[in-house]
Amino acid sequence: MLEIKNLHASINGKEILNGINLSIKPGEIHAIMGPNGSGKSTLSAVLAGNPTFEVTKGEVLFNGKNLLELNPEDRSREGVFLSFQYPVEIPGVSMVNFLRTAVNEHRKYKQLEPISAGDFLRLMREKKALVEMDSNLANRSVNEGFSGGEKKKNEIFQMAMLEPKLSILDETDSGLDIDALRIVANGVNKLKSADNATIVITHYQRLLDYIVPDFVHVLYKGRIVKSAGKELALVLEEKGYDWIKAEFAQ
Amino acid sequence: MANDQNDILNDLTNKEYEYGFVSEIDTETIGKGLSEDTVRLISQKKNEPEWMLNYRLKAFEHWKSMKMPEWAHLNIPEIDYQDIIYYAAPKQQAKYASIDEVDPELIETFNKLGIPLQEQMHLAGVAVDAVIDSVSVKTTFKNRLAEMGIIFCSFSEAVQEHPDLVQKYMGTVVPTSDNYFAALNSAVFSDGSFVYIPKGVRCPMELSTYFRINAMNTGQFERTLLIADDDSYVSYLEGCTAPMRDENQLHAAIVEIIAHDRAEVKYSTVQNWYPGDKNGKGGIYNFVTKRGICKGERSKISWTQVETGSAVTWKYPSTILMGDNSVSEFYSVAVTNNYQQADTGTKMIHLGKNTRSTIVSKGISAGRSQNSYRGLVRVGKKAENARNHSQCDSLLLGDRCGAHTFPYIDVKNNTAIIEHEATTSKISEDQIFYCNQRGISTEDAVALIVNGYAREVLNKLPMEFAVEAQKLLAISLEGSVG
């Protein structure tokens, strides 16, 4: 599904990603861990097409298409979803209006008719239940005045609405209390299928108790320096990252 | 991203003004220039009674002694008032027995503008007065309204048919000497709309006037007089468009509203005069004096305006709250793009007891435009318990435009409560990217955010206008994030 080959990316001339290689198949969950500043969020931003970063080298194939050639909205329409670490507020734009525009853009891309108002509201109700969102949340402006936990739930709610093939969760656990964490993780698990894949970016093992990865990768200085099964996360939890840093210190 | 956005910006600012066509209508004009003779000639062409001519002449005398105001935050090249044609009218006589007699080209013009003049085809339930260049060409639904005692006709017709009403009210809210442009209008105004709603009548449909400048080198000077008698209600809309021309054209209008006891008037404007091209060439100079008086107790006047057109806008729809417990609202969205300049806002003059006013102004600036809010809240000595709430928001798209706020507050009664809130914001790249990531293109994201920002005002418009206004906002601004 996703094939990342020797990906390099920089911001203002400073190289952040330094040759990433990663292969993801449908149905898989990959966790990406690593110390602060190792390039985790940059990787997610680059995959989503954030124009702040410049790709200097490498290739990304998504279901056979050259992802790097697509603009951010087409990547979304192709099925790439990014759950933001810091979801931005958009005052005055209601969640209903926002999501209906998004859903219809996705449908247009697939050459489907716009969704009817009735079907849309039904869909919203159904998906809202998935992340235990308050019903009135959807009538408010996008993320405006949402608590940290509500914002993260809202990301997963949007993910449920757009049914992506590849979801990238960028530190979705940060700022969540244990109940919210469980709700968000449950939502992600319910959306899991044999056809879609998930990249979970996190600092902590905690989230991986709920969303159990098939693979754990350690990112350090812009490269994946270790890959293993879910047990690697436990090792990291216990020992921290120092032993990895030591291993790769030149 | 900056590059992408510049591309989109360039694409879209090159977008043509949709209403920029010229209609080949046989037009009768008088010579360029302004003198007492011009004023007399206009009056004569309109076959006016003497009192009307005297009114014009008095205004002209005033005007000669006045100077163009310079206090606005506007940069206007000198206007040569002798280089303007003050009267232009479609040649066929202004009186039509039926729609069949109207010049087909004229009908075509209004069809292009999406303004149906044929009553039988018109299902939206809006009565329309269409003013092209200087003359009102068609007023629909007149007979149906007349059955309820409602007068809705062109201003010229009112001068002939209802001279008592015109004489009683004209100039009582905006006197001839009020300001430079009001004096000019009072001297040379050509036509406009007249509305009278009798006591206790709720006007059953929206009344609407479409103003269209067509002829070259002409100025348009129309006036609207709207009287709502005791316990009546009316909702009135006006729309404006003009052809694309390299020259600047002058538009100086007057609107007067009188609301008697417990009457309510809703006045909505969607102003879309030609704004000039992307380099700032051409466009309408729009100098408008709009004022209403809440004359009776518990009367109410609401102004809603969506201003997207004109090269220069100078406009302050205002209300004098004279009746006790009277209420006024001002809701405004002003959009400027490219080299447009707008200096717009309102005045709320509280004279009666327990009077209340609300001001919500949303400015949106893009390109290299300048957008100013200018507002005055005045509370007189006897205005016990006056209350005002003002909210002025500015949204900037790109970093080459300007937004300015000039609020004036003048309170002479210490029971008054006045609040003023102001914000300035920008559409951030993060917001755009967030929308992009959900599959929404940059253009659509800007339209979504701008419409969200202006929603509070757009919600105040009558339904059929709100949709139009939303589209207009999107067209005026698409892609202008730079």
XYZ file of C-alpha atoms in Angstrom:
732
model
C 0.000 0.000 0.000
C 2.676 2.476 1.045
C 6.253 2.259 -0.134
C 8.712 4.854 1.171
C 12.141 4.706 -0.428
C 15.160 6.709 0.714
C 13.039 9.740 1.632
C 14.903 12.953 2.441
C 13.164 16.152 3.487
C 14.279 19.487 4.856
C 12.917 22.727 6.222
C 14.692 26.022 5.468
C 17.637 24.063 4.165
C 17.971 21.971 7.307
C 17.675 18.255 6.667
C 15.182 16.533 8.971
C 14.494 13.249 7.198
C 17.631 11.505 6.184
C 16.753 8.464 4.110
C 13.573 6.820 5.369
C 12.642 3.392 4.083
C 9.330 1.865 5.077
C 6.871 -0.551 3.547
C 3.286 -0.909 4.758
C 0.688 -3.453 3.668
C -3.082 -3.302 4.045
C -4.314 -4.424 7.447
C -1.093 -3.504 9.235
C -0.463 -1.168 12.130
C 2.972 0.405 12.327
C 4.149 2.337 15.351
C 6.851 4.930 14.934
C 8.639 5.933 18.106
C 11.674 7.971 18.844
C 13.108 10.779 20.963
C 12.094 14.412 20.527
C 13.318 15.980 17.329
C 13.966 12.687 15.565
C 11.659 13.599 12.645
C 8.450 11.724 13.535
C 6.062 14.618 12.962
C 7.999 15.705 9.887
C 7.466 12.294 8.367
C 3.707 12.561 8.852
C 3.654 16.130 7.516
C 5.641 15.160 4.429
C 3.348 12.222 3.699
C 0.318 14.519 3.960
C 1.970 17.090 1.693
C 2.547 19.978 4.095
C 4.252 22.592 1.882
C 6.448 23.834 4.741
C 8.756 20.889 4.095
C 10.772 20.273 0.999
C 11.373 16.752 -0.239
C 14.939 16.662 -1.505
C 15.312 13.015 -2.424
C 13.483 9.732 -2.504
C 10.170 8.312 -3.537
C 6.803 7.511 -1.979
C 4.365 5.201 -3.695
C 0.812 4.942 -2.468
C -1.164 2.155 -4.074
C 1.117 2.456 -7.053
C 0.755 6.244 -7.391
C 3.573 8.708 -6.868
C 2.291 10.375 -3.719
C 4.814 13.206 -3.822
C 3.380 14.472 -7.106
C -0.109 14.903 -5.692
C -1.255 18.080 -3.956
C -2.415 17.718 -0.344
C -6.138 17.618 -1.157
C -5.677 14.870 -3.732
C -3.625 12.831 -1.261
C -6.558 13.118 1.108
C -8.988 12.098 -1.622
C -6.749 9.124 -2.477
C -7.200 7.986 1.116
C -4.382 9.466 3.205
C -5.603 10.846 6.508
C -3.523 12.727 9.046
C -4.740 13.073 12.605
C -2.989 16.281 13.622
C -0.971 16.622 16.781
C -2.275 20.169 17.151
C -5.610 20.446 15.313
C -6.148 24.033 14.206
C -9.249 26.080 15.063
C -11.354 27.491 12.224
C -13.787 30.015 13.730
C -17.153 30.454 12.054
C -16.971 27.244 10.035
C -19.313 24.667 11.528
C -18.196 21.055 11.788
C -21.256 20.082 9.771
C -20.412 22.444 6.933
C -16.735 21.563 7.042
C -17.255 17.818 6.952
C -19.968 17.959 4.357
C -17.640 19.907 2.076
C -14.862 17.395 2.732
C -17.060 14.323 2.218
C -18.471 15.738 -1.001
C -15.008 16.558 -2.326
C -14.016 12.958 -1.677
C -17.151 11.759 -3.444
C -16.569 14.054 -6.397
C -13.069 12.625 -6.759
C -14.611 9.167 -6.986
C -17.190 10.554 -9.421
C -20.054 10.045 -7.010
C -23.006 12.389 -6.514
C -22.942 14.691 -3.470
C -24.362 13.067 -0.359
C -27.931 14.023 0.536
C -28.527 16.058 3.678
C -30.427 13.193 5.300
C -27.765 10.582 4.570
C -25.078 12.933 5.744
C -26.718 13.564 9.101
C -27.286 9.829 9.540
C -23.628 9.173 8.762
C -22.559 11.819 11.252
C -24.712 10.367 13.990
C -23.358 6.904 13.422
C -19.707 7.983 13.401
C -20.103 10.292 16.362
C -21.140 7.348 18.493
C -17.881 5.666 17.597
C -15.819 8.229 19.492
C -18.477 9.047 22.089
C -18.650 12.663 20.968
C -21.205 14.960 22.529
C -23.931 15.478 20.021
C -23.692 19.252 20.089
C -19.969 19.157 19.343
C -20.739 18.725 15.679
C -22.660 21.996 15.564
C -19.763 24.019 16.848
C -17.070 25.629 14.748
C -14.151 23.422 13.743
C -12.107 22.804 16.909
C -13.033 26.210 18.306
C -13.132 26.155 22.077
C -12.618 22.370 22.106
C -10.627 20.935 24.999
C -7.468 18.993 24.169
C -9.342 15.725 24.500
C -12.265 16.901 22.371
C -9.895 17.977 19.624
C -8.320 14.543 19.468
C -11.703 12.811 19.493
C -12.717 15.155 16.711
C -9.748 14.024 14.632
C -10.770 10.398 14.949
C -14.368 11.352 14.215
C -13.258 12.991 10.957
C -11.207 9.915 10.178
C -14.332 7.810 10.628
C -16.268 10.118 8.302
C -13.672 10.034 5.526
C -12.849 6.286 5.747
C -9.195 6.585 4.721
C -7.007 3.768 3.457
C -3.994 5.002 5.362
C -4.355 6.833 8.662
C -1.425 8.589 10.257
C -1.994 9.369 13.927
C 0.512 12.004 14.969
C 0.886 11.855 18.752
C -2.822 11.367 19.133
C -2.205 10.359 22.745
C -0.561 13.607 23.792
C -2.687 15.620 26.165
C -5.241 12.868 26.678
C -6.323 11.555 30.060
C -6.690 7.827 30.434
C -10.428 7.755 29.658
C -10.102 9.858 26.546
C -7.152 7.739 25.476
C -9.254 4.595 25.764
C -12.109 6.161 23.779
C -9.831 7.394 21.018
C -8.020 4.058 20.809
C -11.320 2.178 20.707
C -12.436 4.369 17.848
C -9.278 3.610 15.924
C -9.624 -0.117 16.582
C -13.227 -0.186 15.408
C -12.238 1.496 12.171
C -9.515 -1.070 11.574
C -10.049 -3.481 8.703
C -8.069 -5.809 6.496
C -8.046 -3.152 3.778
C -6.715 -0.148 5.623
C -3.480 0.566 7.411
C -2.425 2.799 10.285
C 0.747 4.578 11.262
C 0.811 5.452 14.949
C 3.358 8.046 15.963
C 3.921 8.200 19.687
C 6.409 8.824 22.465
C 4.918 6.351 24.847
C 4.172 2.686 25.124
C 0.868 3.573 26.832
C -1.098 4.087 23.596
C 0.241 0.817 22.208
C -1.472 -1.087 25.011
C -4.709 -0.122 23.312
C -3.700 0.052 19.677
C -1.513 -2.988 19.283
C 1.035 -2.574 16.469
C 2.318 -5.260 14.155
C 5.614 -3.425 13.839
C 7.494 -0.889 15.912
C 10.088 1.367 14.297
C 12.502 3.657 16.050
C 13.249 6.911 14.298
C 16.449 8.677 15.222
C 18.131 11.591 13.453
C 15.825 11.278 10.484
C 16.320 7.551 9.880
C 14.648 4.360 10.971
C 17.360 2.757 13.066
C 15.482 -0.205 14.492
C 12.437 -2.206 13.498
C 10.878 -5.089 15.371
C 7.584 -6.430 16.674
C 5.446 -4.889 19.398
C 7.849 -6.056 22.118
C 10.287 -3.326 21.070
C 7.955 -0.735 22.516
C 8.187 -2.392 25.916
C 11.976 -2.324 25.778
C 11.880 1.374 24.938
C 9.462 2.022 27.773
C 11.826 0.360 30.198
C 15.179 1.601 28.947
C 14.390 4.881 27.241
C 16.189 5.958 24.088
C 19.682 6.437 25.490
C 20.883 3.012 24.488
C 19.808 3.688 20.920
C 21.485 7.057 20.902
C 24.644 5.419 22.269
C 24.498 2.733 19.634
C 24.370 5.296 16.845
C 26.564 7.992 18.279
C 29.484 8.579 16.004
C 2.988 27.075 -0.625
C 3.519 30.768 -1.140
C 4.173 30.079 -4.803
C 1.115 27.912 -5.192
C -1.011 30.525 -3.608
C 0.405 33.261 -5.776
C -0.483 31.212 -8.830
C -4.013 30.767 -7.644
C -4.148 34.415 -6.690
C -3.045 35.427 -10.167
C -5.482 33.080 -11.837
C -8.384 34.324 -9.909
C -7.711 37.982 -9.774
C -7.643 37.775 -13.546
C -11.137 36.426 -13.371
C -13.532 38.658 -15.212
C -16.210 40.632 -13.480
C -19.322 38.688 -14.346
C -21.579 41.669 -14.918
C -19.149 43.656 -17.052
C -21.128 43.623 -20.289
C -22.501 46.678 -22.074
C -25.993 46.653 -23.526
C -26.642 48.269 -26.906
C -29.583 50.326 -25.828
C -30.554 53.511 -27.596
C -29.798 56.126 -25.011
C -30.701 59.734 -24.785
C -28.093 61.795 -22.986
C -27.544 65.458 -22.362
C -24.168 67.159 -22.814
C -21.326 66.857 -20.342
C -20.933 69.377 -17.592
C -22.730 70.775 -14.589
C -24.296 74.207 -14.266
C -27.597 75.686 -13.199
C -28.761 75.056 -16.768
C -27.981 71.359 -16.406
C -30.119 71.216 -13.290
C -32.965 73.048 -15.044
C -32.652 70.767 -18.072
C -32.889 67.597 -15.976
C -35.927 68.958 -14.181
C -37.500 69.924 -17.462
C -36.804 66.528 -19.040
C -38.601 64.976 -16.149
C -41.437 67.414 -16.438
C -41.181 68.324 -12.788
C -43.314 70.729 -10.785
C -41.751 73.958 -9.673
C -41.180 72.950 -6.053
C -39.000 70.126 -7.245
C -36.952 72.412 -9.450
C -36.528 74.874 -6.589
C -35.373 72.064 -4.331
C -32.740 71.127 -6.894
C -31.584 74.696 -7.395
C -31.229 75.287 -3.682
C -29.146 72.125 -3.405
C -26.998 73.210 -6.347
C -26.315 76.579 -4.701
C -25.166 74.747 -1.584
C -23.024 72.361 -3.509
C -21.132 75.156 -5.238
C -20.031 76.467 -1.855
C -18.908 73.052 -0.579
C -15.698 71.074 -0.842
C -15.239 67.378 -1.368
C -14.676 65.736 2.036
C -11.141 64.566 2.637
C -11.367 62.980 6.053
C -11.955 59.450 4.785
C -9.083 56.990 4.569
C -9.281 57.024 0.789
C -6.959 58.051 -1.967
C -9.106 59.498 -4.738
C -7.792 61.287 -7.808
C -9.465 64.623 -8.391
C -12.878 64.263 -9.991
C -13.708 66.648 -12.837
C -17.382 67.331 -12.320
C -17.580 69.095 -15.690
C -16.508 65.919 -17.472
C -19.540 63.898 -16.451
C -22.892 63.410 -18.141
C -25.619 63.955 -15.599
C -28.539 62.466 -17.422
C -28.842 59.374 -19.555
C -31.989 57.418 -20.227
C -33.036 54.551 -22.473
C -34.584 56.300 -25.466
C -37.945 54.637 -25.523
C -40.336 56.553 -23.424
C -40.279 55.722 -19.778
C -43.927 54.786 -19.636
C -44.696 51.262 -20.722
C -48.199 49.909 -20.875
C -46.899 46.342 -20.886
C -43.640 44.488 -20.866
C -43.932 43.928 -24.632
C -43.217 47.579 -25.289
C -39.913 47.548 -23.460
C -36.784 47.450 -25.616
C -35.884 43.735 -25.963
C -32.233 44.601 -25.384
C -33.242 46.044 -22.036
C -35.117 42.917 -21.097
C -32.070 40.919 -22.158
C -29.894 43.078 -19.901
C -31.979 42.311 -16.888
C -32.170 38.642 -17.799
C -28.386 38.545 -17.885
C -28.353 40.058 -14.439
C -30.757 37.393 -13.298
C -33.496 39.898 -12.632
C -36.821 38.734 -13.961
C -39.115 41.581 -14.920
C -41.995 39.506 -16.169
C -44.379 39.221 -13.319
C -46.007 36.028 -14.487
C -42.658 34.272 -14.592
C -41.613 35.582 -11.305
C -42.255 33.114 -8.561
C -39.851 34.302 -5.908
C -42.339 36.850 -4.650
C -40.073 39.855 -4.974
C -41.437 43.074 -6.399
C -38.769 44.716 -8.516
C -38.044 48.275 -9.568
C -35.297 48.351 -12.192
C -33.326 51.550 -12.636
C -31.013 51.692 -15.635
C -28.717 54.675 -15.955
C -31.026 57.415 -14.870
C -34.508 56.111 -15.375
C -36.665 53.545 -13.698
C -37.737 51.187 -16.486
C -40.106 48.820 -14.854
C -41.754 48.276 -11.542
C -43.401 44.910 -11.031
C -46.306 43.871 -8.847
C -47.417 47.462 -8.560
C -51.098 46.736 -8.837
C -51.098 43.937 -6.320
C -49.320 46.120 -3.823
C -51.642 49.028 -4.521
C -54.586 46.940 -3.345
C -53.044 47.022 0.122
C -52.357 50.733 -0.123
C -48.632 50.176 -0.610
C -46.968 52.586 -2.989
C -43.911 51.191 -4.748
C -42.875 53.151 -7.795
C -40.070 55.105 -9.361
C -39.120 58.351 -7.696
C -40.101 60.397 -10.764
C -43.525 58.854 -10.743
C -43.909 59.640 -7.055
C -43.078 63.276 -7.754
C -45.938 63.342 -10.256
C -48.466 61.110 -8.514
C -47.764 61.589 -4.814
C -46.312 65.093 -4.547
C -47.709 65.607 -1.030
C -45.831 62.600 0.369
C -42.623 63.452 -1.461
C -42.739 67.065 -0.325
C -43.512 66.085 3.225
C -40.634 63.651 3.631
C -37.953 64.333 1.038
C -34.877 65.908 2.585
C -36.126 65.516 6.149
C -33.527 62.856 6.944
C -30.766 63.890 4.559
C -31.073 67.663 3.990
C -29.703 69.149 0.779
C -26.852 70.729 2.716
C -25.938 67.537 4.576
C -22.706 66.832 2.759
C -20.984 67.384 -0.560
C -22.358 64.304 -2.297
C -25.823 64.650 -0.815
C -25.994 68.203 -2.154
C -24.812 67.015 -5.566
C -27.401 64.273 -5.624
C -30.167 66.631 -4.521
C -29.340 68.899 -7.450
C -29.040 66.357 -10.243
C -30.711 63.132 -9.093
C -32.460 61.419 -11.928
C -34.566 58.653 -10.508
C -34.785 55.982 -7.881
C -37.449 54.235 -5.888
C -40.262 55.428 -3.691
C -41.960 53.273 -1.082
C -44.836 54.059 1.226
C -46.288 51.447 3.577
C -49.568 52.574 5.151
C -50.541 52.191 8.790
C -50.772 48.640 10.069
C -49.736 47.003 6.788
C -47.135 44.255 6.637
C -45.715 44.284 3.146
C -46.262 40.677 1.947
C -43.223 40.494 -0.310
C -39.667 41.703 -0.511
C -39.407 44.993 -2.353
C -36.339 45.245 -4.480
C -34.564 47.749 -6.681
C -31.782 46.870 -9.114
C -29.550 49.718 -10.148
C -27.580 49.420 -13.340
C -25.188 51.913 -14.866
C -24.899 51.301 -18.598
C -24.052 54.439 -20.592
C -20.502 55.739 -20.854
C -19.195 58.863 -19.116
C -22.340 59.150 -17.084
C -22.779 59.458 -13.406
C -25.657 57.813 -11.639
C -27.504 59.756 -8.995
C -30.515 57.980 -7.676
C -32.480 58.487 -4.523
C -34.687 56.249 -2.521
C -37.344 57.434 -0.136
C -38.975 54.859 2.082
C -41.738 55.699 4.550
C -43.139 53.120 6.953
C -46.219 54.426 8.707
C -47.348 53.332 12.198
C -47.266 49.569 12.877
C -46.113 48.663 9.383
C -43.354 46.360 8.207
C -41.277 46.178 5.057
C -38.162 44.410 3.877
C -36.369 46.163 1.056
C -33.379 45.031 -1.005
C -31.177 46.741 -3.497
C -28.577 45.365 -5.886
C -26.139 47.224 -8.105
C -23.962 46.305 -11.117
C -22.156 48.158 -13.889
C -20.186 47.398 -17.079
C -16.399 47.122 -17.094
C -14.885 50.353 -18.327
C -11.425 51.857 -18.125
C -12.811 55.140 -16.903
C -14.005 55.764 -13.387
C -17.687 56.432 -13.084
C -19.374 58.375 -10.347
C -22.275 57.087 -8.336
C -23.715 59.315 -5.627
C -26.982 58.163 -4.129
C -29.224 59.127 -1.260
C -31.451 56.834 0.739
C -33.885 58.218 3.289
C -35.968 56.046 5.583
C -38.667 57.198 7.953
C -40.054 54.715 10.474
C -43.090 55.868 12.431
C -44.485 54.407 15.667
C -43.744 50.680 15.977
C -42.861 50.404 12.292
C -40.060 48.096 11.214
C -37.863 48.513 8.151
C -35.249 46.024 6.987
C -32.975 47.499 4.360
C -30.512 45.156 2.632
C -27.913 46.000 0.030
C -25.751 43.780 -2.109
C -23.432 46.268 -3.762
C -21.462 44.881 -6.663
C -20.572 47.871 -8.820
C -17.632 47.229 -11.133
C -14.526 47.341 -8.874
C -11.929 48.131 -11.549
C -9.449 45.692 -13.022
C -6.626 43.966 -11.173
C -4.314 46.933 -11.727
C -6.810 49.350 -10.288
C -7.923 50.794 -13.621
C -11.546 51.829 -13.915
C -14.308 51.070 -11.466
C -17.120 52.966 -9.827
C -16.650 55.712 -7.266
C -19.441 55.030 -4.850
C -20.393 57.936 -2.570
C -23.602 57.185 -0.821
C -25.552 58.865 1.948
C -27.992 56.478 3.575
C -29.833 57.478 6.669
C -32.943 56.428 8.478
C -34.852 57.956 11.314
C -36.667 55.918 13.935
C -39.162 58.693 14.350
C -41.811 56.848 16.312
C -41.639 54.986 19.586
C -40.536 51.343 19.407
C -39.714 51.681 15.732
C -36.877 49.683 14.225
C -34.494 50.071 11.310
C -32.063 47.309 10.318
C -29.318 47.860 7.784
C -27.612 44.863 6.223
C -25.011 45.396 3.574
C -22.682 43.217 1.566
C -20.207 45.464 -0.185
C -17.972 43.743 -2.710
C -17.826 46.142 -5.634
C -16.687 49.703 -6.485
C -13.171 51.072 -6.814
C -13.928 53.461 -3.960
C -16.698 53.111 -1.418
C -17.678 55.952 0.907
C -20.789 54.907 2.709
C -22.196 55.098 6.229
C -25.795 53.910 6.560
C -26.916 55.599 9.753
C -29.878 55.777 12.069
C -31.253 58.568 14.193
C -32.944 56.887 17.144
C -35.444 59.575 18.025
C -38.464 57.600 19.242
C -38.325 56.177 22.761
C -37.483 52.468 22.859
C -36.490 52.502 19.211
C -33.946 49.997 17.934
C -31.437 49.946 15.105
C -29.015 47.384 13.759
C -26.168 47.615 11.302
C -24.718 44.417 9.837
C -22.001 44.816 7.278
C -19.579 42.729 5.258
C -17.170 44.783 3.188
C -14.765 43.010 0.884
C -11.911 44.714 -0.905
C -9.508 43.074 -3.334
C -6.795 44.265 -5.746
C -6.705 48.075 -5.532
C -10.172 48.647 -4.106
C -10.642 51.109 -1.263
C -13.531 51.136 1.150
C -14.284 53.513 3.993
C -17.571 52.365 5.384
C -19.437 52.021 8.657
C -22.368 53.573 10.407
C -23.622 56.261 12.741
C -26.031 55.545 15.538
C -27.443 58.750 16.995
C -29.327 58.030 20.220
C -31.821 60.763 21.106
C -34.802 58.910 22.625
C -34.999 57.051 25.926
C -34.148 53.337 26.143
C -32.871 53.281 22.598
C -30.701 50.380 21.542
C -28.299 49.853 18.679
C -26.134 46.983 17.501
C -23.241 47.246 15.078
C -21.575 44.210 13.542
C -18.971 45.020 10.928
C -16.842 42.428 9.135
C -14.121 43.726 6.887
C -12.224 41.433 4.541
C -9.158 42.783 2.760
C -7.155 41.086 0.041
C -4.690 42.040 -2.676
C -3.415 45.593 -2.225
C -6.711 46.945 -1.019
C -7.504 49.235 1.908
C -10.550 48.569 4.040
C -11.663 50.918 6.822
C -14.465 50.779 9.321
C -15.605 54.207 10.507
C -18.372 54.400 13.026
C -19.921 56.926 15.354
C -22.057 56.189 18.383
C -23.552 59.357 19.830
C -25.767 59.508 22.889
C -27.669 62.759 23.425
C -28.356 64.440 26.771
C -31.909 63.160 27.029
C -31.248 59.634 25.842
C -31.668 57.848 29.176
C -30.527 54.212 29.246
C -29.189 54.137 25.734
C -27.350 50.988 24.872
C -24.939 50.165 22.081
C -22.865 47.142 21.272
C -20.319 47.376 18.473
C -18.228 44.601 17.074
C -15.695 45.272 14.352
C -13.731 42.397 12.907
C -11.109 42.537 10.215
C -9.825 39.611 8.221
C -6.665 40.014 6.200
C -5.773 37.820 3.250
C -2.152 38.234 2.321
C 0.280 40.852 3.546
C -0.120 43.705 1.078
C -3.566 44.889 2.142
C -4.683 47.087 4.998
C -7.500 47.069 7.540
C -8.312 50.099 9.681
C -10.863 50.820 12.369
C -11.989 54.322 13.338
C -14.596 54.139 16.080
C -15.911 57.427 17.494
C -17.944 57.513 20.680
C -19.641 60.650 21.975
C -21.770 60.242 25.096
C -23.633 63.050 26.875
C -25.761 60.969 29.212
C -24.131 58.917 31.941
C -26.796 56.200 32.022
C -25.589 54.956 28.647
C -23.837 51.638 28.216
C -21.556 51.432 25.214
C -19.446 48.428 24.304
C -16.903 48.148 21.543
C -15.088 44.978 20.533
C -12.595 44.652 17.728
C -10.520 41.815 16.334
C -8.080 41.402 13.486
C -7.226 38.012 12.094
C -5.599 36.326 9.154
C -6.339 33.082 7.428
C -3.327 31.068 8.458
C -1.450 28.582 6.321
C -2.164 26.020 9.023
C -5.900 26.492 8.562
C -5.565 26.094 4.803
C -3.427 22.986 5.163
C -5.879 21.486 7.633
C -8.664 21.922 5.059
C -6.406 20.588 2.280
C -5.683 17.508 4.361
C -9.404 16.805 4.532
C -9.693 16.991 0.754
C -10.754 20.636 0.437
C -8.847 22.717 -2.124
C -7.251 26.013 -1.141
C -9.843 28.032 -3.065
C -12.729 26.236 -1.421
C -11.045 26.522 1.959
C -10.789 30.301 1.628
C -14.426 30.543 0.567
C -15.451 28.325 3.472
C -13.502 30.350 6.018
C -14.604 33.729 4.666
C -18.238 32.682 4.565
C -17.905 31.348 8.082
C -16.416 34.638 9.181
C -19.226 36.635 7.559
C -21.972 34.223 8.556
C -23.387 36.405 11.298
C -24.103 39.102 8.721
C -25.152 36.853 5.828
C -27.726 35.240 8.116
C -29.469 38.612 8.312
C -30.097 38.767 4.573
C -33.366 37.533 3.066
C -32.925 33.939 1.865
C -32.745 34.541 -1.869
C -30.115 37.222 -1.366
C -28.045 35.253 1.130
C -27.200 32.567 -1.412
C -26.245 35.167 -3.992
C -24.127 37.041 -1.464
C -22.295 33.887 -0.437
C -21.345 33.171 -4.025
C -20.333 36.774 -4.494
C -17.971 36.605 -1.519
C -16.374 33.459 -2.863
C -15.918 34.967 -6.332
C -14.518 38.230 -4.993
C -11.923 36.474 -2.899
C -11.182 33.022 -4.245
C -7.536 32.177 -3.896
C -6.510 35.567 -2.624
C -4.451 34.118 0.210
C -0.875 35.090 -0.536
